[in-house]
Short mmCIF file of C-alpha atoms in Angstrom, two decimals:
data_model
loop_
_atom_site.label_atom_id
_atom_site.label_comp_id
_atom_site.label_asym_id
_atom_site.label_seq_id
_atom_site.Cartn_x
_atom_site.Cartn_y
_atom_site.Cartn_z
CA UNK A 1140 84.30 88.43 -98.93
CA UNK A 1141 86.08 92.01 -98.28
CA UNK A 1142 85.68 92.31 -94.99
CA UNK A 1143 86.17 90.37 -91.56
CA UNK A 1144 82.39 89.21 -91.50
CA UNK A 1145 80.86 86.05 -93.74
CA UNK A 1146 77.08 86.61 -94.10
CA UNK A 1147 75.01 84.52 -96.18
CA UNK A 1148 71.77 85.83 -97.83
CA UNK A 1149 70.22 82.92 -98.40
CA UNK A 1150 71.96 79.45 -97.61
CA UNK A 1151 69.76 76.36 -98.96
CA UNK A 1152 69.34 74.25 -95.99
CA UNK A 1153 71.57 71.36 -96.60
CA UNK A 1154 73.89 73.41 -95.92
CA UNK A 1155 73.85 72.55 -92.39
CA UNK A 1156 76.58 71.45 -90.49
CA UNK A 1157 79.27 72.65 -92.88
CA UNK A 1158 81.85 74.46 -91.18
CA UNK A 1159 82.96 77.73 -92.25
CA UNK A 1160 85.94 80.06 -90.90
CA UNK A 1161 86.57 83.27 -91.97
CA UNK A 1162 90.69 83.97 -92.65
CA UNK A 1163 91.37 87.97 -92.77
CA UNK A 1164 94.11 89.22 -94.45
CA UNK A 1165 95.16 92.98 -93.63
CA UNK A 1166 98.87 94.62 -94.25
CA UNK A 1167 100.31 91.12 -94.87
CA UNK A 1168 98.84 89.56 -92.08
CA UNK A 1169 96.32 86.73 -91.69
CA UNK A 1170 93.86 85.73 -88.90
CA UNK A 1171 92.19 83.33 -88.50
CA UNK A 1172 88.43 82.47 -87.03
CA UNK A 1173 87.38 79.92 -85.33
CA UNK A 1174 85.30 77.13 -87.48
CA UNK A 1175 81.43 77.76 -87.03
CA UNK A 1176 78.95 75.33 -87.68
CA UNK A 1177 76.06 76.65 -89.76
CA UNK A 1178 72.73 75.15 -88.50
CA UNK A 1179 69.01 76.41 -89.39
CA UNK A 1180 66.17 76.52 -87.10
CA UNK A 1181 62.87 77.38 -87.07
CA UNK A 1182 60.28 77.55 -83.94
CA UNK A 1183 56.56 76.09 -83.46
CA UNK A 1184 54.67 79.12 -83.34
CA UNK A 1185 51.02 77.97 -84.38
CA UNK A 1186 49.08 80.69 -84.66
CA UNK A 1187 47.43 79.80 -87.76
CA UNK A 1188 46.45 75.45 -87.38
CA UNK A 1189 47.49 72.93 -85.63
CA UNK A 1190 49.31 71.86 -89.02
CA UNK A 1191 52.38 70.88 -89.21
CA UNK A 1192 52.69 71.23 -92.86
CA UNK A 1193 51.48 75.09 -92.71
CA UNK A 1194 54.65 77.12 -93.34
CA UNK A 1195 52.19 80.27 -91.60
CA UNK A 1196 52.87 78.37 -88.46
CA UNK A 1197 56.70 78.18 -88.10
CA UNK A 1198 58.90 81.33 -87.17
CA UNK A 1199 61.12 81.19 -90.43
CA UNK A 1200 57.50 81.34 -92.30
CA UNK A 1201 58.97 77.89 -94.15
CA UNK A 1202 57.99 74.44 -93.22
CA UNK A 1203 60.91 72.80 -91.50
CA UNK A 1204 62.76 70.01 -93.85
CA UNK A 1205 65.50 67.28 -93.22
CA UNK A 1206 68.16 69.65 -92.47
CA UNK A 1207 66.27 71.49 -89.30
CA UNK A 1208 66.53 71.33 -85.71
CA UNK A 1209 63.26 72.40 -84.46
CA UNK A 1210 61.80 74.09 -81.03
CA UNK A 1211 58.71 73.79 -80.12
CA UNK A 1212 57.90 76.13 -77.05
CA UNK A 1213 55.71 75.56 -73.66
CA UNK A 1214 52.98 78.32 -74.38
CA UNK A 1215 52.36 78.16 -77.95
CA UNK A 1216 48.84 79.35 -79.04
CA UNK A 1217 48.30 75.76 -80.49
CA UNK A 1218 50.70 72.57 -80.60
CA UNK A 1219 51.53 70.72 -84.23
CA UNK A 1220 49.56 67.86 -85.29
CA UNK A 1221 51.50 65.58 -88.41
CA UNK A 1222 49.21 64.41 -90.70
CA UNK A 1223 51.61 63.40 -93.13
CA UNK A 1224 55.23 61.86 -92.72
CA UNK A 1225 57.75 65.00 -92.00
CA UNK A 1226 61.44 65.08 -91.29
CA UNK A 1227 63.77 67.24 -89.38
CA UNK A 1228 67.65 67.16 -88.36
CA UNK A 1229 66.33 67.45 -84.40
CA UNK A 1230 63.63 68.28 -82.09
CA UNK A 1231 63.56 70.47 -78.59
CA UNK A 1232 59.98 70.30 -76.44
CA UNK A 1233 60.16 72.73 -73.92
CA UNK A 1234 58.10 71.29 -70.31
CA UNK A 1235 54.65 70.65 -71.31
CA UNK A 1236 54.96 71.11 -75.06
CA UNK A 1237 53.82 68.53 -76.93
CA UNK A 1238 53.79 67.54 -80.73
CA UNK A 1239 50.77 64.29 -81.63
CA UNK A 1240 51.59 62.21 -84.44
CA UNK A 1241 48.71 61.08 -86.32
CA UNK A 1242 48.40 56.94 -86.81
CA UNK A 1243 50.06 55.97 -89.81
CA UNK A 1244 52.19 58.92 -90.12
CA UNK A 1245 55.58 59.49 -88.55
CA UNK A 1246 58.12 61.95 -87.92
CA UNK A 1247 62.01 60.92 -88.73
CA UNK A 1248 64.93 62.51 -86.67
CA UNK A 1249 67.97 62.92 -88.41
CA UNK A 1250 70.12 63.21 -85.89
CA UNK A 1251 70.16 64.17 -81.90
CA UNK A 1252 70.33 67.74 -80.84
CA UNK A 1253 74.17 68.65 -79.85
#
């Protein structure tokens, strides 16, 4: 990049966790940023189904994949329902917020929230 800010239009997901730092160089001198973690998430909002598997129902309008840590809020209009098996990187239920997985159908958790 030319300047002292890294943006990224439009990271594919597994892209999370990489660590980036940004190293400016200006009249012969370089800084350096700290490393950042790049991590993707994408809230329960569920105004449109009780579907998981709607993308219209998640805040990033995309259905959440391996690579996402997911929130699902107390207060939501309507609370997911898997139907199918689905994955994410991790999972944060606000107080009262619940998520029902169907019988025969599971969710995996990639890894813990940090």
């Amino acid at each position: 990049v030319t300047t002292d800010t890294l943006k990224f239009a439009t990271p594919p997901s597994n892209y999370a966790a990489y660590h980036y730092r940004c190293l400016v160089t200006s009249a012969g001198m370089q800084d350096s940023s700290l490393a950042q973690q790049l991590h993707f998430k994408n809230e329960w909002v569920g105004s449109i189904s009780t579907q998981w598997t709607n993308s219209a129902n998640w805040s990033c309008g995309k259905m959440p994949d391996r690579f996402t840590d997911i929130i699902i809020k107390t207060g939501a209009l309507s609370y997911p329902i898997i139907s199918s098996d689905v994955q994410c990187r991790s999972i944060y239920l606000q107080k009262a917020a619940t998520v029902t997985v169907n019988s025969g159908y599971t969710i995996r958790i990639n890894q813990s929230p940090e």
